[in-house]
């Protein structure tokens, strides 16, 4: 029935992915073929780590993504948003005006920024909360907030792909 959990997905419509002691999915994209990529944060012993997982259309972990369907790395920022570019690469962005690009299979892309990560602080405190791909040239357009001289302002940042 409409609005009811889909019994063909996960365990009666729910898929859970364990990461360390605490994890939270904050963004999701669908890849071609119905694979879902979830991104968020995980923490244990006061250490914050970016966590990604990819699920098959039936809700089970995709073993071709990272290790047993999961990827985790510590890079000093939290995830707020994500998208896919035209080549199917995963773009995640968040605090500190940080952006990471990963291959379709969850490996940080060494051809982007510094080993897959780029940072572009605008003010004293800033965060990226939205990301999209500019259609005609593939540039990344990011939006968020930044603090300059005590005032919180809307901000937009555009990056070459």
CSV table of N, CA and C in Angstrom, one decimal:
chain,number,residue,atom,x,y,z
A,1,UNK,N,0.8,-1.2,0.0
A,1,UNK,CA,0.0,0.0,0.0
A,1,UNK,C,0.9,1.2,0.0
A,2,UNK,N,0.4,2.3,-0.5
A,2,UNK,CA,1.1,3.6,-0.5
A,2,UNK,C,1.5,4.0,0.8
A,3,UNK,N,2.8,4.4,1.0
A,3,UNK,CA,3.3,4.9,2.2
A,3,UNK,C,3.8,3.8,3.2
A,4,UNK,N,3.7,2.6,2.8
A,4,UNK,CA,4.1,1.5,3.7
A,4,UNK,C,5.5,1.1,3.3
A,5,UNK,N,6.3,0.5,4.3
A,5,UNK,CA,7.6,0.0,4.0
A,5,UNK,C,7.6,-1.0,2.9
A,6,UNK,N,8.6,-0.9,2.0
A,6,UNK,CA,8.7,-1.9,0.9
A,6,UNK,C,9.4,-3.1,1.4
A,7,UNK,N,8.7,-4.3,1.4
A,7,UNK,CA,9.3,-5.5,2.0
A,7,UNK,C,10.4,-6.1,1.1
A,8,UNK,N,10.6,-5.6,-0.1
A,8,UNK,CA,11.7,-6.1,-1.0
A,8,UNK,C,13.0,-5.4,-0.7
A,9,UNK,N,13.0,-4.4,0.2
A,9,UNK,CA,14.2,-3.6,0.5
A,9,UNK,C,14.6,-3.8,1.9
A,10,UNK,N,15.9,-4.3,2.0
A,10,UNK,CA,16.4,-4.5,3.4
A,10,UNK,C,15.6,-5.4,4.2
A,11,UNK,N,15.4,-5.1,5.5
A,11,UNK,CA,14.6,-5.9,6.4
A,11,UNK,C,13.3,-5.3,6.6
A,12,UNK,N,12.3,-5.7,5.8
A,12,UNK,CA,10.9,-5.1,5.9
A,12,UNK,C,11.0,-3.6,5.6
A,13,UNK,N,11.8,-3.2,4.6
A,13,UNK,CA,11.8,-1.8,4.1
A,13,UNK,C,12.9,-1.0,4.8
A,14,UNK,N,13.7,-1.5,5.7
A,14,UNK,CA,14.7,-0.8,6.4
A,14,UNK,C,16.1,-1.4,6.2
A,15,UNK,N,17.0,-0.6,5.8
A,15,UNK,CA,18.4,-1.1,5.7
A,15,UNK,C,19.3,-0.3,6.7
A,16,UNK,N,20.1,-1.0,7.5
A,16,UNK,CA,21.0,-0.3,8.4
A,16,UNK,C,22.4,-0.8,8.1
A,17,UNK,N,23.3,0.2,8.3
A,17,UNK,CA,24.7,0.0,8.0
A,17,UNK,C,25.5,0.3,9.2
A,18,UNK,N,26.1,-0.7,9.9
A,18,UNK,CA,26.9,-0.4,11.1
A,18,UNK,C,28.2,0.3,10.8
A,19,UNK,N,28.6,1.3,11.5
A,19,UNK,CA,29.9,2.0,11.4
A,19,UNK,C,30.3,2.3,12.8
A,20,UNK,N,31.4,1.7,13.3
A,20,UNK,CA,31.9,2.0,14.7
A,20,UNK,C,30.8,2.1,15.7
A,21,UNK,N,30.9,3.1,16.6
A,21,UNK,CA,29.9,3.2,17.7
A,21,UNK,C,28.7,4.1,17.4
A,22,UNK,N,28.9,5.0,16.5
A,22,UNK,CA,27.8,6.0,16.2
A,22,UNK,C,27.9,6.4,14.7
A,23,UNK,N,26.8,6.5,14.0
A,23,UNK,CA,26.9,6.9,12.6
A,23,UNK,C,25.6,7.6,12.3
A,24,UNK,N,25.6,8.5,11.3
A,24,UNK,CA,24.5,9.3,10.9
A,24,UNK,C,24.6,9.6,9.4
A,25,UNK,N,23.6,9.2,8.6
A,25,UNK,CA,23.5,9.5,7.2
A,25,UNK,C,22.9,10.9,7.1
A,26,UNK,N,23.6,11.8,6.3
A,26,UNK,CA,23.1,13.1,6.2
A,26,UNK,C,22.8,13.5,4.7
A,27,UNK,N,23.2,12.7,3.8
A,27,UNK,CA,22.9,12.9,2.4
A,27,UNK,C,22.9,11.6,1.6
A,28,UNK,N,22.2,11.6,0.5
A,28,UNK,CA,22.1,10.4,-0.3
A,28,UNK,C,21.9,10.8,-1.8
A,29,UNK,N,22.5,10.0,-2.7
A,29,UNK,CA,22.3,10.1,-4.1
A,29,UNK,C,22.0,8.7,-4.6
A,30,UNK,N,21.3,8.6,-5.8
A,30,UNK,CA,21.1,7.4,-6.4
A,30,UNK,C,22.0,7.3,-7.7
A,31,UNK,N,22.7,6.2,-7.8
A,31,UNK,CA,23.5,6.0,-9.0
A,31,UNK,C,22.7,5.2,-10.0
A,32,UNK,N,23.2,5.2,-11.2
A,32,UNK,CA,22.5,4.4,-12.3
A,32,UNK,C,22.4,3.0,-11.8
A,33,UNK,N,21.3,2.4,-12.1
A,33,UNK,CA,21.0,1.0,-11.7
A,33,UNK,C,20.4,0.9,-10.3
A,34,UNK,N,20.0,2.1,-9.7
A,34,UNK,CA,19.3,2.1,-8.5
A,34,UNK,C,20.1,1.9,-7.2
A,35,UNK,N,21.5,2.0,-7.4
A,35,UNK,CA,22.3,1.9,-6.2
A,35,UNK,C,22.3,3.2,-5.4
A,36,UNK,N,22.1,3.1,-4.1
A,36,UNK,CA,22.0,4.3,-3.2
A,36,UNK,C,23.3,4.5,-2.5
A,37,UNK,N,23.9,5.7,-2.6
A,37,UNK,CA,25.1,6.0,-1.9
A,37,UNK,C,24.7,7.0,-0.7
A,38,UNK,N,25.0,6.6,0.5
A,38,UNK,CA,24.7,7.4,1.7
A,38,UNK,C,26.0,8.0,2.2
A,39,UNK,N,26.0,9.2,2.6
A,39,UNK,CA,27.1,9.9,3.2
A,39,UNK,C,26.8,10.5,4.5
A,40,UNK,N,27.7,10.5,5.4
A,40,UNK,CA,27.5,11.1,6.7
A,40,UNK,C,28.7,11.1,7.6
A,41,UNK,N,28.5,11.1,8.9
A,41,UNK,CA,29.6,11.1,9.8
A,41,UNK,C,29.5,9.9,10.8
A,42,UNK,N,30.6,9.4,11.2
A,42,UNK,CA,30.7,8.4,12.2
A,42,UNK,C,31.7,8.9,13.3
A,43,UNK,N,31.5,8.5,14.5
A,43,UNK,CA,32.5,8.9,15.5
A,43,UNK,C,32.7,7.7,16.5
A,44,UNK,N,33.9,7.7,17.1
A,44,UNK,CA,34.2,6.8,18.1
A,44,UNK,C,35.4,7.4,18.9
A,45,UNK,N,35.3,7.4,20.2
A,45,UNK,CA,36.4,8.0,21.0
A,45,UNK,C,36.8,9.4,20.6
A,46,UNK,N,35.7,10.2,20.3
A,46,UNK,CA,35.9,11.7,20.0
A,46,UNK,C,36.6,11.9,18.7
A,47,UNK,N,36.6,10.9,17.8
A,47,UNK,CA,37.2,11.0,16.5
A,47,UNK,C,36.1,11.0,15.4
A,48,UNK,N,36.0,12.1,14.7
A,48,UNK,CA,34.9,12.3,13.7
A,48,UNK,C,35.5,11.9,12.3
A,49,UNK,N,34.7,11.0,11.6
A,49,UNK,CA,35.1,10.4,10.4
A,49,UNK,C,34.0,10.5,9.4
A,50,UNK,N,34.3,10.8,8.1
A,50,UNK,CA,33.3,10.8,7.0
A,50,UNK,C,33.0,9.3,6.7
A,51,UNK,N,31.8,9.0,6.6
A,51,UNK,CA,31.3,7.6,6.3
A,51,UNK,C,30.5,7.6,5.1
A,52,UNK,N,30.7,6.7,4.2
A,52,UNK,CA,29.9,6.5,3.0
A,52,UNK,C,29.6,5.0,2.9
A,53,UNK,N,28.4,4.7,2.4
A,53,UNK,CA,28.0,3.3,2.2
A,53,UNK,C,27.2,3.3,0.9
A,54,UNK,N,27.3,2.1,0.2
A,54,UNK,CA,26.5,2.0,-1.0
A,54,UNK,C,25.6,0.7,-0.9
A,55,UNK,N,24.4,0.9,-1.2
A,55,UNK,CA,23.4,-0.2,-1.1
A,55,UNK,C,22.9,-0.6,-2.5
A,56,UNK,N,22.7,-1.9,-2.7
A,56,UNK,CA,22.1,-2.4,-3.9
A,56,UNK,C,20.6,-2.0,-3.9
A,57,UNK,N,19.9,-2.1,-5.0
A,57,UNK,CA,18.5,-1.8,-5.0
A,57,UNK,C,17.6,-2.6,-4.0
A,58,UNK,N,18.2,-3.8,-3.5
A,58,UNK,CA,17.4,-4.6,-2.5
A,58,UNK,C,17.8,-4.2,-1.1
A,59,UNK,N,18.7,-3.2,-0.9
A,59,UNK,CA,19.0,-2.7,0.4
A,59,UNK,C,20.2,-3.4,1.0
A,60,UNK,N,20.8,-4.3,0.3
A,60,UNK,CA,22.0,-5.0,0.9
A,60,UNK,C,23.3,-4.2,0.5
A,61,UNK,N,24.3,-4.3,1.3
A,61,UNK,CA,25.6,-3.6,1.0
A,61,UNK,C,26.2,-4.0,-0.3
A,62,UNK,N,26.7,-3.1,-1.1
A,62,UNK,CA,27.4,-3.4,-2.4
A,62,UNK,C,28.8,-3.7,-2.1
A,63,UNK,N,29.2,-4.9,-2.2
A,63,UNK,CA,30.6,-5.3,-1.9
A,63,UNK,C,31.6,-4.8,-2.9
A,64,UNK,N,31.2,-4.2,-4.0
A,64,UNK,CA,32.2,-3.6,-4.9
A,64,UNK,C,32.5,-2.1,-4.6
A,65,UNK,N,31.9,-1.6,-3.5
A,65,UNK,CA,32.1,-0.2,-3.0
A,65,UNK,C,33.0,-0.3,-1.7
A,66,UNK,N,34.2,0.3,-1.8
A,66,UNK,CA,35.0,0.3,-0.6
A,66,UNK,C,35.3,-1.1,0.0
A,67,UNK,N,35.2,-1.3,1.3
A,67,UNK,CA,35.3,-2.6,1.9
A,67,UNK,C,33.9,-3.0,2.4
A,68,UNK,N,33.4,-4.0,1.8
A,68,UNK,CA,32.1,-4.6,2.2
A,68,UNK,C,31.0,-3.6,2.1
A,69,UNK,N,31.1,-2.6,1.1
A,69,UNK,CA,30.1,-1.7,0.9
A,69,UNK,C,30.2,-0.4,1.6
A,70,UNK,N,31.4,-0.2,2.4
A,70,UNK,CA,31.6,1.0,3.2
A,70,UNK,C,32.9,1.6,2.9
A,71,UNK,N,33.0,3.0,3.1
A,71,UNK,CA,34.2,3.7,3.0
A,71,UNK,C,34.2,4.7,4.2
A,72,UNK,N,35.3,4.9,4.8
A,72,UNK,CA,35.5,5.8,5.9
A,72,UNK,C,36.8,6.5,5.8
A,73,UNK,N,36.8,7.8,6.0
A,73,UNK,CA,38.1,8.6,6.1
A,73,UNK,C,38.0,9.8,6.9
A,74,UNK,N,39.1,10.2,7.5
A,74,UNK,CA,39.1,11.4,8.4
A,74,UNK,C,39.8,12.5,7.7
A,75,UNK,N,39.0,13.6,7.4
A,75,UNK,CA,39.6,14.7,6.7
A,75,UNK,C,39.2,16.0,7.3
A,76,UNK,N,38.7,16.1,8.5
A,76,UNK,CA,38.5,17.3,9.2
A,76,UNK,C,37.3,18.1,8.8
A,77,UNK,N,36.3,17.5,8.2
A,77,UNK,CA,35.0,18.2,7.9
A,77,UNK,C,33.9,17.2,7.9
A,78,UNK,N,32.7,17.7,8.2
A,78,UNK,CA,31.5,16.9,8.2
A,78,UNK,C,30.8,17.0,6.9
A,79,UNK,N,30.0,16.1,6.6
A,79,UNK,CA,29.2,16.0,5.4
A,79,UNK,C,27.9,16.8,5.6
A,80,UNK,N,27.5,17.7,4.6
A,80,UNK,CA,26.2,18.3,4.6
A,80,UNK,C,25.4,18.0,3.4
A,81,UNK,N,26.1,17.7,2.3
A,81,UNK,CA,25.4,17.6,1.0
A,81,UNK,C,26.2,16.7,0.1
A,82,UNK,N,25.6,16.2,-1.0
A,82,UNK,CA,26.3,15.4,-2.0
A,82,UNK,C,25.6,15.4,-3.3
A,83,UNK,N,26.3,15.1,-4.4
A,83,UNK,CA,25.7,14.9,-5.7
A,83,UNK,C,26.6,14.0,-6.5
A,84,UNK,N,26.2,13.7,-7.7
A,84,UNK,CA,27.0,13.0,-8.7
A,84,UNK,C,27.3,13.9,-9.9
A,85,UNK,N,28.6,13.9,-10.4
A,85,UNK,CA,28.9,14.6,-11.6
A,85,UNK,C,28.5,13.8,-12.8
A,86,UNK,N,28.7,14.4,-14.0
A,86,UNK,CA,28.4,13.7,-15.3
A,86,UNK,C,29.1,12.4,-15.5
A,87,UNK,N,30.3,12.2,-14.9
A,87,UNK,CA,31.1,11.0,-15.0
A,87,UNK,C,30.7,10.0,-13.9
A,88,UNK,N,29.7,10.3,-13.1
A,88,UNK,CA,29.3,9.4,-12.0
A,88,UNK,C,30.1,9.5,-10.8
A,89,UNK,N,31.1,10.4,-10.7
A,89,UNK,CA,31.9,10.6,-9.5
A,89,UNK,C,31.0,11.2,-8.4
A,90,UNK,N,31.4,10.9,-7.2
A,90,UNK,CA,30.6,11.3,-6.0
A,90,UNK,C,31.3,12.6,-5.4
A,91,UNK,N,30.4,13.6,-5.3
A,91,UNK,CA,30.9,14.9,-4.7
A,91,UNK,C,30.2,15.0,-3.4
A,92,UNK,N,31.1,15.2,-2.3
A,92,UNK,CA,30.5,15.5,-1.0
A,92,UNK,C,31.1,16.8,-0.5
A,93,UNK,N,30.3,17.6,0.3
A,93,UNK,CA,30.7,18.9,0.7
A,93,UNK,C,30.1,19.1,2.1
A,94,UNK,N,30.8,20.0,2.8
A,94,UNK,CA,30.3,20.3,4.2
A,94,UNK,C,31.0,21.5,4.8
A,95,UNK,N,31.3,21.3,6.1
A,95,UNK,CA,31.9,22.3,6.9
A,95,UNK,C,33.3,22.8,6.4
A,96,UNK,N,33.6,24.1,6.8
A,96,UNK,CA,34.9,24.6,6.4
A,96,UNK,C,35.1,24.8,4.9
A,97,UNK,N,34.0,24.9,4.2
A,97,UNK,CA,34.1,25.0,2.7
A,97,UNK,C,35.0,23.9,2.1
A,98,UNK,N,34.8,22.7,2.6
A,98,UNK,CA,35.5,21.5,2.1
A,98,UNK,C,34.7,20.7,1.1
A,99,UNK,N,35.3,20.3,0.1
A,99,UNK,CA,34.7,19.4,-1.0
A,99,UNK,C,35.6,18.3,-1.2
A,100,UNK,N,35.0,17.1,-1.3
A,100,UNK,CA,35.7,15.9,-1.7
A,100,UNK,C,35.1,15.2,-2.9
A,101,UNK,N,35.9,14.7,-3.8
A,101,UNK,CA,35.4,13.9,-4.9
A,101,UNK,C,36.0,12.5,-4.9
A,102,UNK,N,35.0,11.6,-5.0
A,102,UNK,CA,35.4,10.2,-5.0
A,102,UNK,C,35.0,9.5,-6.3
A,103,UNK,N,35.7,8.5,-6.7
A,103,UNK,CA,35.3,7.7,-7.9
A,103,UNK,C,33.9,7.0,-7.6
A,104,UNK,N,33.4,6.4,-8.6
A,104,UNK,CA,32.1,5.7,-8.5
A,104,UNK,C,32.1,4.7,-7.4
A,105,UNK,N,33.3,4.1,-7.2
A,105,UNK,CA,33.5,3.0,-6.3
A,105,UNK,C,34.0,3.4,-4.9
A,106,UNK,N,34.0,4.7,-4.6
A,106,UNK,CA,34.3,5.2,-3.3
A,106,UNK,C,35.8,5.5,-2.9
A,107,UNK,N,36.6,5.7,-3.9
A,107,UNK,CA,38.0,6.0,-3.7
A,107,UNK,C,38.2,7.5,-3.9
A,108,UNK,N,38.9,8.2,-3.0
A,108,UNK,CA,39.2,9.6,-3.2
A,108,UNK,C,39.9,9.8,-4.5
A,109,UNK,N,39.4,10.7,-5.3
A,109,UNK,CA,39.9,11.0,-6.6
A,109,UNK,C,41.2,11.8,-6.6
A,110,UNK,N,42.4,11.2,-6.9
A,110,UNK,CA,43.6,12.0,-6.8
A,110,UNK,C,43.8,13.1,-7.8
A,111,UNK,N,42.9,13.2,-8.8
A,111,UNK,CA,43.0,14.2,-9.8
A,111,UNK,C,42.2,15.5,-9.4
A,112,UNK,N,41.6,15.5,-8.2
A,112,UNK,CA,40.8,16.6,-7.7
A,112,UNK,C,41.5,17.1,-6.4
A,113,UNK,N,41.7,18.4,-6.4
A,113,UNK,CA,42.3,19.1,-5.3
A,113,UNK,C,43.6,18.4,-4.8
A,114,UNK,N,43.7,18.3,-3.5
A,114,UNK,CA,44.8,17.6,-2.8
A,114,UNK,C,44.4,16.2,-2.4
A,115,UNK,N,44.7,15.3,-3.3
A,115,UNK,CA,44.4,13.9,-3.1
A,115,UNK,C,42.9,13.6,-2.8
A,116,UNK,N,42.0,14.4,-3.6
A,116,UNK,CA,40.6,14.2,-3.6
A,116,UNK,C,39.8,15.2,-2.7
A,117,UNK,N,40.5,16.1,-2.0
A,117,UNK,CA,39.9,17.1,-1.2
A,117,UNK,C,40.3,18.5,-1.6
A,118,UNK,N,39.4,19.5,-1.5
A,118,UNK,CA,39.8,20.9,-1.7
A,118,UNK,C,39.1,21.7,-0.7
A,119,UNK,N,39.7,22.7,-0.2
A,119,UNK,CA,39.1,23.6,0.8
A,119,UNK,C,39.3,25.1,0.3
A,120,UNK,N,38.2,25.8,0.5
A,120,UNK,CA,38.2,27.2,0.1
A,120,UNK,C,37.4,28.1,1.1
A,121,UNK,N,38.1,28.3,2.3
A,121,UNK,CA,37.4,29.2,3.3
A,121,UNK,C,37.1,30.6,2.8
A,122,UNK,N,35.9,31.0,3.0
A,122,UNK,CA,35.5,32.4,2.6
A,122,UNK,C,35.6,33.4,3.7
A,123,UNK,N,35.1,33.0,4.9
A,123,UNK,CA,35.2,33.9,6.1
A,123,UNK,C,35.7,33.2,7.2
A,124,UNK,N,35.4,33.7,8.5
A,124,UNK,CA,36.0,33.1,9.6
A,124,UNK,C,35.3,31.7,10.0
A,125,UNK,N,34.0,31.6,9.7
A,125,UNK,CA,33.3,30.3,9.8
A,125,UNK,C,32.5,30.2,8.6
A,126,UNK,N,32.5,29.0,8.0
A,126,UNK,CA,31.7,28.8,6.8
A,126,UNK,C,31.3,27.3,6.6
A,127,UNK,N,30.3,27.1,5.9
A,127,UNK,CA,29.8,25.7,5.6
A,127,UNK,C,29.1,25.7,4.3
A,128,UNK,N,29.3,24.6,3.6
A,128,UNK,CA,28.6,24.3,2.3
A,128,UNK,C,27.4,23.4,2.7
A,129,UNK,N,26.2,23.9,2.2
A,129,UNK,CA,25.0,23.1,2.5
A,129,UNK,C,24.3,22.7,1.2
A,130,UNK,N,24.8,23.1,0.1
A,130,UNK,CA,24.1,22.6,-1.2
A,130,UNK,C,25.2,22.5,-2.3
A,131,UNK,N,25.1,21.6,-3.2
A,131,UNK,CA,26.0,21.4,-4.3
A,131,UNK,C,25.2,20.9,-5.5
A,132,UNK,N,25.5,21.5,-6.7
A,132,UNK,CA,25.0,21.1,-7.9
A,132,UNK,C,26.0,21.2,-9.0
A,133,UNK,N,25.8,20.6,-10.1
A,133,UNK,CA,26.7,20.6,-11.2
A,133,UNK,C,26.1,21.5,-12.3
A,134,UNK,N,26.9,22.5,-12.7
A,134,UNK,CA,26.5,23.4,-13.8
A,134,UNK,C,26.5,22.6,-15.1
A,135,UNK,N,25.4,22.5,-15.8
A,135,UNK,CA,25.2,21.6,-16.9
A,135,UNK,C,26.1,21.8,-18.1
A,136,UNK,N,26.4,23.0,-18.5
A,136,UNK,CA,27.1,23.1,-19.8
A,136,UNK,C,28.6,22.9,-19.7
A,137,UNK,N,29.2,23.0,-18.5
A,137,UNK,CA,30.7,22.9,-18.4
A,137,UNK,C,31.1,22.0,-17.2
A,138,UNK,N,30.1,21.5,-16.4
A,138,UNK,CA,30.5,20.5,-15.4
A,138,UNK,C,31.0,21.2,-14.1
A,139,UNK,N,31.0,22.5,-14.0
A,139,UNK,CA,31.6,23.2,-12.9
A,139,UNK,C,30.7,22.9,-11.6
A,140,UNK,N,31.3,22.8,-10.5
A,140,UNK,CA,30.6,22.6,-9.2
A,140,UNK,C,30.2,23.9,-8.7
A,141,UNK,N,28.9,24.0,-8.4
A,141,UNK,CA,28.3,25.3,-7.8
A,141,UNK,C,27.9,24.9,-6.4
A,142,UNK,N,28.5,25.6,-5.4
A,142,UNK,CA,28.2,25.2,-4.0
A,142,UNK,C,27.6,26.4,-3.3
A,143,UNK,N,26.7,26.2,-2.4
A,143,UNK,CA,26.0,27.3,-1.6
A,143,UNK,C,26.1,27.0,-0.1
A,144,UNK,N,26.0,28.0,0.7
A,144,UNK,CA,26.1,27.8,2.1
A,144,UNK,C,26.0,29.2,2.8
A,145,UNK,N,26.8,29.2,3.9
A,145,UNK,CA,26.8,30.4,4.8
A,145,UNK,C,28.2,30.6,5.2
A,146,UNK,N,28.5,31.9,5.3
A,146,UNK,CA,29.9,32.3,5.8
A,146,UNK,C,29.7,33.5,6.8
A,147,UNK,N,30.6,33.5,7.7
A,147,UNK,CA,30.6,34.6,8.7
A,147,UNK,C,31.8,35.5,8.3
A,148,UNK,N,31.5,36.8,8.0
A,148,UNK,CA,32.5,37.8,7.7
A,148,UNK,C,32.2,39.0,8.6
A,149,UNK,N,33.3,39.3,9.4
A,149,UNK,CA,33.2,40.5,10.4
A,149,UNK,C,31.9,40.4,11.3
A,150,UNK,N,31.6,39.2,11.7
A,150,UNK,CA,30.5,39.0,12.7
A,150,UNK,C,29.2,38.8,12.0
A,151,UNK,N,29.1,39.0,10.7
A,151,UNK,CA,27.8,38.9,10.1
A,151,UNK,C,27.7,37.6,9.3
A,152,UNK,N,26.6,36.8,9.4
A,152,UNK,CA,26.4,35.6,8.7
A,152,UNK,C,25.8,36.0,7.4
A,153,UNK,N,26.4,35.5,6.3
A,153,UNK,CA,25.9,35.8,4.9
A,153,UNK,C,25.7,34.6,4.1
A,154,UNK,N,24.9,34.7,3.1
A,154,UNK,CA,24.7,33.7,2.1
A,154,UNK,C,26.0,33.7,1.3
A,155,UNK,N,26.4,32.5,0.8
A,155,UNK,CA,27.6,32.4,0.0
A,155,UNK,C,27.5,31.4,-1.1
A,156,UNK,N,28.2,31.6,-2.2
A,156,UNK,CA,28.2,30.7,-3.3
A,156,UNK,C,29.7,30.6,-3.8
A,157,UNK,N,30.1,29.4,-4.1
A,157,UNK,CA,31.4,29.2,-4.6
A,157,UNK,C,31.3,28.3,-5.8
A,158,UNK,N,32.1,28.6,-6.8
A,158,UNK,CA,32.1,27.8,-8.1
A,158,UNK,C,33.5,27.3,-8.3
A,159,UNK,N,33.6,26.0,-8.5
A,159,UNK,CA,34.9,25.3,-8.7
A,159,UNK,C,34.9,24.7,-10.1
A,160,UNK,N,36.1,24.7,-10.7
A,160,UNK,CA,36.4,24.0,-11.9
A,160,UNK,C,36.3,22.5,-11.6
A,161,UNK,N,35.8,21.7,-12.6
A,161,UNK,CA,35.7,20.3,-12.3
A,161,UNK,C,37.1,19.6,-12.3
